[in-house]
Every structure is written in C-alpha cells, then in structure tokens.
C-alpha cells in the first residue's frame, strides 16, 4: 500500500460539535476561529446542526469562478493530458455547483474526482499541543502517487500557500488543500 498526493477544492469543512465543545472555551470562539482560518474571503457559508458545524462552499462564488479557476489551475498543474479538457467540456454543460460535485462523484476523469479527508488537523489557539480534527469533502484536481513519505505537513502547507497565491484572483483559491492519503 502506498500514499498519494492530492490537491483538491474543499466543498465542505465539518467539525463535530462534541469535539468543538471539548477543545474550545465556547462554540462562539470556535466559529470565530473557524471563519478566520478557512473563510477570510467569504467563500463558505456556515451551516449548523446539533452534531456538526460546517463551512459549505458558497454556490454563488463557485458558479461564478469554477470553470475559469479549473482551467487556470489545470494550465498551471499539467503539461500533458489527464482528461482536463474533457472534464471542463462536460462541466460547461451546466452552471450548478451540485452538478459539478455529482460529476466528481462519478470519478470519470483522473483530474476531477471527489474524495474526503477524515482527520484534517486544525490548530487550537489556546492549546498549541492539541488539534481539533475536521472532516473535509473535496473535489480533487490532481492525484499523484504512489509516494512513500511522511511528516511533510510543512511542505504541503507551502504547496497550498503557493497555489493560493498564484491563483489569488479567484476567491476559490482559498478552498484548495494539499494532502497525502492512502
């Protein structure tokens, strides 16, 4: 078994309310930190249930930028064909975020698939020795593997930062995350 390097757009970032209550002094403190960490540009909408607090990608933002953002990302990322032109052509048939996510769920294209990350660590400001683990739903734009390395969080933070800076004209750039999975 190996590991893979994924780059994807987070369409939903979820925190378990029980874990939030254990890690933060209040739900309000968590929400403020959650927004500051992941939603500086207002690309997500906060949704709450008794069990979860979610940041969900705002359809208005996505539907305005999605196709151009992906086209720019693919030009930056790929030098050969991984199905990106076909994926964009298929996505061009609609202007609806949920339909784009549904297409990713079908996993028809190597460069456009859905995935989730179960344990994404979020630092707790008052406790640097503890993390709150978040669940991310993503649309993958790049899959590389198998790789055999561990402990590269700083490198992946760098990749994420550089990609976001390079694509800063798009608010969606703040939805990208780089990570390794099995």
PDB file of C-alpha atoms in Angstrom:
ATOM      1  CA  UNK A   1       0.000   0.000   0.000  1.00  0.00           C
ATOM      2  CA  UNK A   2       1.294   3.449  -0.876  1.00  0.00           C
ATOM      3  CA  UNK A   3       0.246   7.013  -0.383  1.00  0.00           C
ATOM      4  CA  UNK A   4      -0.913   9.626  -2.850  1.00  0.00           C
ATOM      5  CA  UNK A   5      -0.529  13.389  -3.086  1.00  0.00           C
ATOM      6  CA  UNK A   6      -3.896  15.031  -3.708  1.00  0.00           C
ATOM      7  CA  UNK A   7      -4.761  18.647  -4.477  1.00  0.00           C
ATOM      8  CA  UNK A   8      -8.431  19.434  -4.154  1.00  0.00           C
ATOM      9  CA  UNK A   9     -11.105  22.046  -3.573  1.00  0.00           C
ATOM     10  CA  UNK A  10     -12.768  21.718  -0.179  1.00  0.00           C
ATOM     11  CA  UNK A  11     -16.508  21.913  -0.792  1.00  0.00           C
ATOM     12  CA  UNK A  12     -17.391  21.283   2.865  1.00  0.00           C
ATOM     13  CA  UNK A  13     -15.319  21.591   6.055  1.00  0.00           C
ATOM     14  CA  UNK A  14     -17.000  19.981   9.066  1.00  0.00           C
ATOM     15  CA  UNK A  15     -16.373  19.981  12.793  1.00  0.00           C
ATOM     16  CA  UNK A  16     -18.040  17.681  15.279  1.00  0.00           C
ATOM     17  CA  UNK A  17     -19.879  19.802  17.891  1.00  0.00           C
ATOM     18  CA  UNK A  18     -18.942  17.442  20.756  1.00  0.00           C
ATOM     19  CA  UNK A  19     -15.241  17.752  19.864  1.00  0.00           C
ATOM     20  CA  UNK A  20     -15.559  21.526  19.462  1.00  0.00           C
ATOM     21  CA  UNK A  21     -17.038  21.829  22.964  1.00  0.00           C
ATOM     22  CA  UNK A  22     -14.126  19.821  24.385  1.00  0.00           C
ATOM     23  CA  UNK A  23     -11.445  21.794  22.527  1.00  0.00           C
ATOM     24  CA  UNK A  24     -12.731  25.387  22.672  1.00  0.00           C
ATOM     25  CA  UNK A  25     -13.958  27.543  25.506  1.00  0.00           C
ATOM     26  CA  UNK A  26     -17.162  28.237  23.613  1.00  0.00           C
ATOM     27  CA  UNK A  27     -18.881  27.494  20.326  1.00  0.00           C
ATOM     28  CA  UNK A  28     -18.649  31.218  19.552  1.00  0.00           C
ATOM     29  CA  UNK A  29     -14.843  31.170  19.954  1.00  0.00           C
ATOM     30  CA  UNK A  30     -14.667  28.160  17.661  1.00  0.00           C
ATOM     31  CA  UNK A  31     -16.868  29.749  14.989  1.00  0.00           C
ATOM     32  CA  UNK A  32     -14.745  32.896  15.006  1.00  0.00           C
ATOM     33  CA  UNK A  33     -11.534  30.848  14.666  1.00  0.00           C
ATOM     34  CA  UNK A  34     -13.143  28.567  12.044  1.00  0.00           C
ATOM     35  CA  UNK A  35     -14.139  31.596   9.945  1.00  0.00           C
ATOM     36  CA  UNK A  36     -10.739  33.293  10.356  1.00  0.00           C
ATOM     37  CA  UNK A  37      -8.885  30.108   9.419  1.00  0.00           C
ATOM     38  CA  UNK A  38     -10.923  28.980   6.414  1.00  0.00           C
ATOM     39  CA  UNK A  39     -13.305  31.727   5.352  1.00  0.00           C
ATOM     40  CA  UNK A  40     -11.395  35.002   5.167  1.00  0.00           C
ATOM     41  CA  UNK A  41     -12.757  35.709   1.672  1.00  0.00           C
ATOM     42  CA  UNK A  42     -16.327  34.698   2.395  1.00  0.00           C
ATOM     43  CA  UNK A  43     -16.263  31.684   0.059  1.00  0.00           C
ATOM     44  CA  UNK A  44     -18.095  29.444   2.532  1.00  0.00           C
ATOM     45  CA  UNK A  45     -21.476  29.589   4.241  1.00  0.00           C
ATOM     46  CA  UNK A  46     -21.740  28.354   7.815  1.00  0.00           C
ATOM     47  CA  UNK A  47     -24.358  25.680   8.497  1.00  0.00           C
ATOM     48  CA  UNK A  48     -25.098  24.099  11.865  1.00  0.00           C
ATOM     49  CA  UNK A  49     -26.855  21.016  13.182  1.00  0.00           C
ATOM     50  CA  UNK A  50     -26.861  19.526  16.663  1.00  0.00           C
ATOM     51  CA  UNK A  51     -23.931  17.311  15.632  1.00  0.00           C
ATOM     52  CA  UNK A  52     -21.868  19.416  13.185  1.00  0.00           C
ATOM     53  CA  UNK A  53     -20.739  22.892  12.268  1.00  0.00           C
ATOM     54  CA  UNK A  54     -19.967  23.104   8.562  1.00  0.00           C
ATOM     55  CA  UNK A  55     -18.458  25.605   6.200  1.00  0.00           C
ATOM     56  CA  UNK A  56     -20.065  24.839   2.829  1.00  0.00           C
ATOM     57  CA  UNK A  57     -18.719  26.286  -0.398  1.00  0.00           C
ATOM     58  CA  UNK A  58     -20.979  29.156  -1.430  1.00  0.00           C
ATOM     59  CA  UNK A  59     -22.646  28.189  -4.741  1.00  0.00           C
ATOM     60  CA  UNK A  60     -22.673  31.824  -5.913  1.00  0.00           C
ATOM     61  CA  UNK A  61     -18.889  32.052  -5.598  1.00  0.00           C
ATOM     62  CA  UNK A  62     -18.296  28.629  -7.129  1.00  0.00           C
ATOM     63  CA  UNK A  63     -20.698  29.102 -10.020  1.00  0.00           C
ATOM     64  CA  UNK A  64     -19.069  32.416 -10.908  1.00  0.00           C
ATOM     65  CA  UNK A  65     -15.454  31.148 -10.859  1.00  0.00           C
ATOM     66  CA  UNK A  66     -15.436  27.327 -11.135  1.00  0.00           C
ATOM     67  CA  UNK A  67     -14.716  26.753 -14.825  1.00  0.00           C
ATOM     68  CA  UNK A  68     -12.197  29.583 -15.209  1.00  0.00           C
ATOM     69  CA  UNK A  69     -10.499  28.612 -11.959  1.00  0.00           C
ATOM     70  CA  UNK A  70     -10.168  24.973 -13.008  1.00  0.00           C
ATOM     71  CA  UNK A  71      -8.900  25.957 -16.442  1.00  0.00           C
ATOM     72  CA  UNK A  72      -6.240  28.198 -14.841  1.00  0.00           C
ATOM     73  CA  UNK A  73      -5.319  25.534 -12.294  1.00  0.00           C
ATOM     74  CA  UNK A  74      -5.017  22.806 -14.922  1.00  0.00           C
ATOM     75  CA  UNK A  75      -2.762  25.026 -17.069  1.00  0.00           C
ATOM     76  CA  UNK A  76      -0.563  25.641 -14.028  1.00  0.00           C
ATOM     77  CA  UNK A  77      -0.528  21.990 -12.958  1.00  0.00           C
ATOM     78  CA  UNK A  78      -0.417  19.825 -16.088  1.00  0.00           C
ATOM     79  CA  UNK A  79       1.879  19.735 -19.097  1.00  0.00           C
ATOM     80  CA  UNK A  80       0.133  16.719 -20.658  1.00  0.00           C
ATOM     81  CA  UNK A  81      -3.416  15.413 -20.989  1.00  0.00           C
ATOM     82  CA  UNK A  82      -5.050  13.918 -17.916  1.00  0.00           C
ATOM     83  CA  UNK A  83      -8.582  14.483 -19.186  1.00  0.00           C
ATOM     84  CA  UNK A  84      -8.770  18.084 -18.037  1.00  0.00           C
ATOM     85  CA  UNK A  85     -10.157  19.431 -21.338  1.00  0.00           C
ATOM     86  CA  UNK A  86     -12.829  16.725 -21.411  1.00  0.00           C
ATOM     87  CA  UNK A  87     -13.729  17.367 -17.777  1.00  0.00           C
ATOM     88  CA  UNK A  88     -14.118  21.108 -18.358  1.00  0.00           C
ATOM     89  CA  UNK A  89     -16.143  20.453 -21.513  1.00  0.00           C
ATOM     90  CA  UNK A  90     -18.505  18.214 -19.517  1.00  0.00           C
ATOM     91  CA  UNK A  91     -18.761  20.771 -16.699  1.00  0.00           C
ATOM     92  CA  UNK A  92     -19.515  23.538 -19.220  1.00  0.00           C
ATOM     93  CA  UNK A  93     -22.913  21.934 -19.828  1.00  0.00           C
ATOM     94  CA  UNK A  94     -24.182  23.334 -16.541  1.00  0.00           C
ATOM     95  CA  UNK A  95     -23.568  26.201 -14.151  1.00  0.00           C
ATOM     96  CA  UNK A  96     -24.520  24.407 -10.952  1.00  0.00           C
ATOM     97  CA  UNK A  97     -22.152  23.551  -8.099  1.00  0.00           C
ATOM     98  CA  UNK A  98     -24.064  20.456  -7.021  1.00  0.00           C
ATOM     99  CA  UNK A  99     -23.992  19.054 -10.573  1.00  0.00           C
ATOM    100  CA  UNK A 100     -20.222  19.661 -10.720  1.00  0.00           C
ATOM    101  CA  UNK A 101     -19.815  17.800  -7.409  1.00  0.00           C
ATOM    102  CA  UNK A 102     -22.050  14.994  -8.727  1.00  0.00           C
ATOM    103  CA  UNK A 103     -19.783  14.720 -11.786  1.00  0.00           C
ATOM    104  CA  UNK A 104     -16.746  14.421  -9.491  1.00  0.00           C
ATOM    105  CA  UNK A 105     -18.575  11.649  -7.580  1.00  0.00           C
ATOM    106  CA  UNK A 106     -18.710   9.616 -10.806  1.00  0.00           C
ATOM    107  CA  UNK A 107     -14.872   9.583 -10.924  1.00  0.00           C
ATOM    108  CA  UNK A 108     -14.828   9.614 -14.738  1.00  0.00           C
ATOM    109  CA  UNK A 109     -11.740  11.805 -15.041  1.00  0.00           C
ATOM    110  CA  UNK A 110      -8.336  11.309 -13.481  1.00  0.00           C
ATOM    111  CA  UNK A 111      -8.082  15.047 -12.838  1.00  0.00           C
ATOM    112  CA  UNK A 112     -11.598  15.520 -11.439  1.00  0.00           C
ATOM    113  CA  UNK A 113     -12.874  13.244  -8.667  1.00  0.00           C
ATOM    114  CA  UNK A 114     -14.499  13.510  -5.273  1.00  0.00           C
ATOM    115  CA  UNK A 115     -12.821  12.457  -2.049  1.00  0.00           C
ATOM    116  CA  UNK A 116     -12.964  13.132   1.666  1.00  0.00           C
ATOM    117  CA  UNK A 117     -10.347  13.643   4.323  1.00  0.00           C
ATOM    118  CA  UNK A 118     -11.459  12.318   7.687  1.00  0.00           C
ATOM    119  CA  UNK A 119      -8.833  13.766  10.040  1.00  0.00           C
ATOM    120  CA  UNK A 120      -7.606  17.186   8.913  1.00  0.00           C
ATOM    121  CA  UNK A 121      -5.916  18.883  11.894  1.00  0.00           C
ATOM    122  CA  UNK A 122      -6.910  22.407  12.897  1.00  0.00           C
ATOM    123  CA  UNK A 123      -4.781  24.147  15.498  1.00  0.00           C
ATOM    124  CA  UNK A 124      -6.447  25.307  18.686  1.00  0.00           C
ATOM    125  CA  UNK A 125      -5.229  28.842  19.515  1.00  0.00           C
ATOM    126  CA  UNK A 126      -5.173  28.383  23.310  1.00  0.00           C
ATOM    127  CA  UNK A 127      -3.592  24.923  23.157  1.00  0.00           C
ATOM    128  CA  UNK A 128      -0.750  24.511  20.621  1.00  0.00           C
ATOM    129  CA  UNK A 129      -0.229  20.876  21.693  1.00  0.00           C
ATOM    130  CA  UNK A 130      -3.682  19.760  20.647  1.00  0.00           C
ATOM    131  CA  UNK A 131      -5.554  19.705  17.346  1.00  0.00           C
ATOM    132  CA  UNK A 132      -9.227  19.573  16.507  1.00  0.00           C
ATOM    133  CA  UNK A 133      -9.767  17.140  13.663  1.00  0.00           C
ATOM    134  CA  UNK A 134     -12.044  18.262  10.859  1.00  0.00           C
ATOM    135  CA  UNK A 135     -13.733  16.339   8.054  1.00  0.00           C
ATOM    136  CA  UNK A 136     -13.286  17.735   4.533  1.00  0.00           C
ATOM    137  CA  UNK A 137     -15.299  16.875   1.425  1.00  0.00           C
ATOM    138  CA  UNK A 138     -13.242  17.694  -1.654  1.00  0.00           C
ATOM    139  CA  UNK A 139     -13.191  17.726  -5.422  1.00  0.00           C
ATOM    140  CA  UNK A 140      -9.740  16.504  -6.433  1.00  0.00           C
ATOM    141  CA  UNK A 141      -7.947  18.300  -9.251  1.00  0.00           C
ATOM    142  CA  UNK A 142      -4.646  16.439  -9.034  1.00  0.00           C
ATOM    143  CA  UNK A 143      -3.772  12.898  -7.924  1.00  0.00           C
ATOM    144  CA  UNK A 144      -0.161  11.738  -7.733  1.00  0.00           C
ATOM    145  CA  UNK A 145       1.144   8.506  -6.299  1.00  0.00           C
ATOM    146  CA  UNK A 146       2.164   6.191  -5.026  1.00  0.00           C
ATOM    147  CA  UNK A 147       4.540   8.139  -2.832  1.00  0.00           C
ATOM    148  CA  UNK A 148       6.294   6.980   0.281  1.00  0.00           C
ATOM    149  CA  UNK A 149       6.870   9.820   2.667  1.00  0.00           C
ATOM    150  CA  UNK A 150       5.568  11.029   5.975  1.00  0.00           C
ATOM    151  CA  UNK A 151       5.925  14.145   8.028  1.00  0.00           C
ATOM    152  CA  UNK A 152       5.734  16.637   5.170  1.00  0.00           C
ATOM    153  CA  UNK A 153       2.990  18.885   6.545  1.00  0.00           C
ATOM    154  CA  UNK A 154       5.166  21.999   6.236  1.00  0.00           C
ATOM    155  CA  UNK A 155       5.920  21.164   2.597  1.00  0.00           C
ATOM    156  CA  UNK A 156       2.235  20.688   1.849  1.00  0.00           C
ATOM    157  CA  UNK A 157       1.381  23.931   3.615  1.00  0.00           C
ATOM    158  CA  UNK A 158       3.934  25.563   1.319  1.00  0.00           C
ATOM    159  CA  UNK A 159       2.370  23.985  -1.771  1.00  0.00           C
ATOM    160  CA  UNK A 160      -1.069  25.132  -0.644  1.00  0.00           C
ATOM    161  CA  UNK A 161       0.142  28.667   0.056  1.00  0.00           C
ATOM    162  CA  UNK A 162       1.922  28.942  -3.320  1.00  0.00           C
ATOM    163  CA  UNK A 163      -1.056  27.631  -5.262  1.00  0.00           C
ATOM    164  CA  UNK A 164      -3.388  30.016  -3.428  1.00  0.00           C
ATOM    165  CA  UNK A 165      -1.063  32.954  -4.108  1.00  0.00           C
ATOM    166  CA  UNK A 166      -0.668  32.027  -7.778  1.00  0.00           C
ATOM    167  CA  UNK A 167      -4.450  31.818  -8.180  1.00  0.00           C
ATOM    168  CA  UNK A 168      -5.244  34.736  -5.838  1.00  0.00           C
ATOM    169  CA  UNK A 169      -7.501  36.368  -8.450  1.00  0.00           C
ATOM    170  CA  UNK A 170     -10.010  33.637  -7.618  1.00  0.00           C
ATOM    171  CA  UNK A 171     -11.703  33.525  -4.239  1.00  0.00           C
ATOM    172  CA  UNK A 172     -11.920  29.755  -4.748  1.00  0.00           C
ATOM    173  CA  UNK A 173      -8.142  29.550  -4.279  1.00  0.00           C
ATOM    174  CA  UNK A 174      -8.739  29.582  -0.502  1.00  0.00           C
ATOM    175  CA  UNK A 175     -10.671  26.315  -0.886  1.00  0.00           C
ATOM    176  CA  UNK A 176      -7.618  24.335  -2.048  1.00  0.00           C
ATOM    177  CA  UNK A 177      -5.822  21.877   0.224  1.00  0.00           C
ATOM    178  CA  UNK A 178      -2.814  19.626  -0.435  1.00  0.00           C
ATOM    179  CA  UNK A 179      -2.575  16.344   1.468  1.00  0.00           C
ATOM    180  CA  UNK A 180      -1.474  12.698   1.366  1.00  0.00           C
ATOM    181  CA  UNK A 181      -3.867   9.787   1.725  1.00  0.00           C
ATOM    182  CA  UNK A 182      -3.841   6.022   1.326  1.00  0.00           C
TER     183      UNK A 182
END
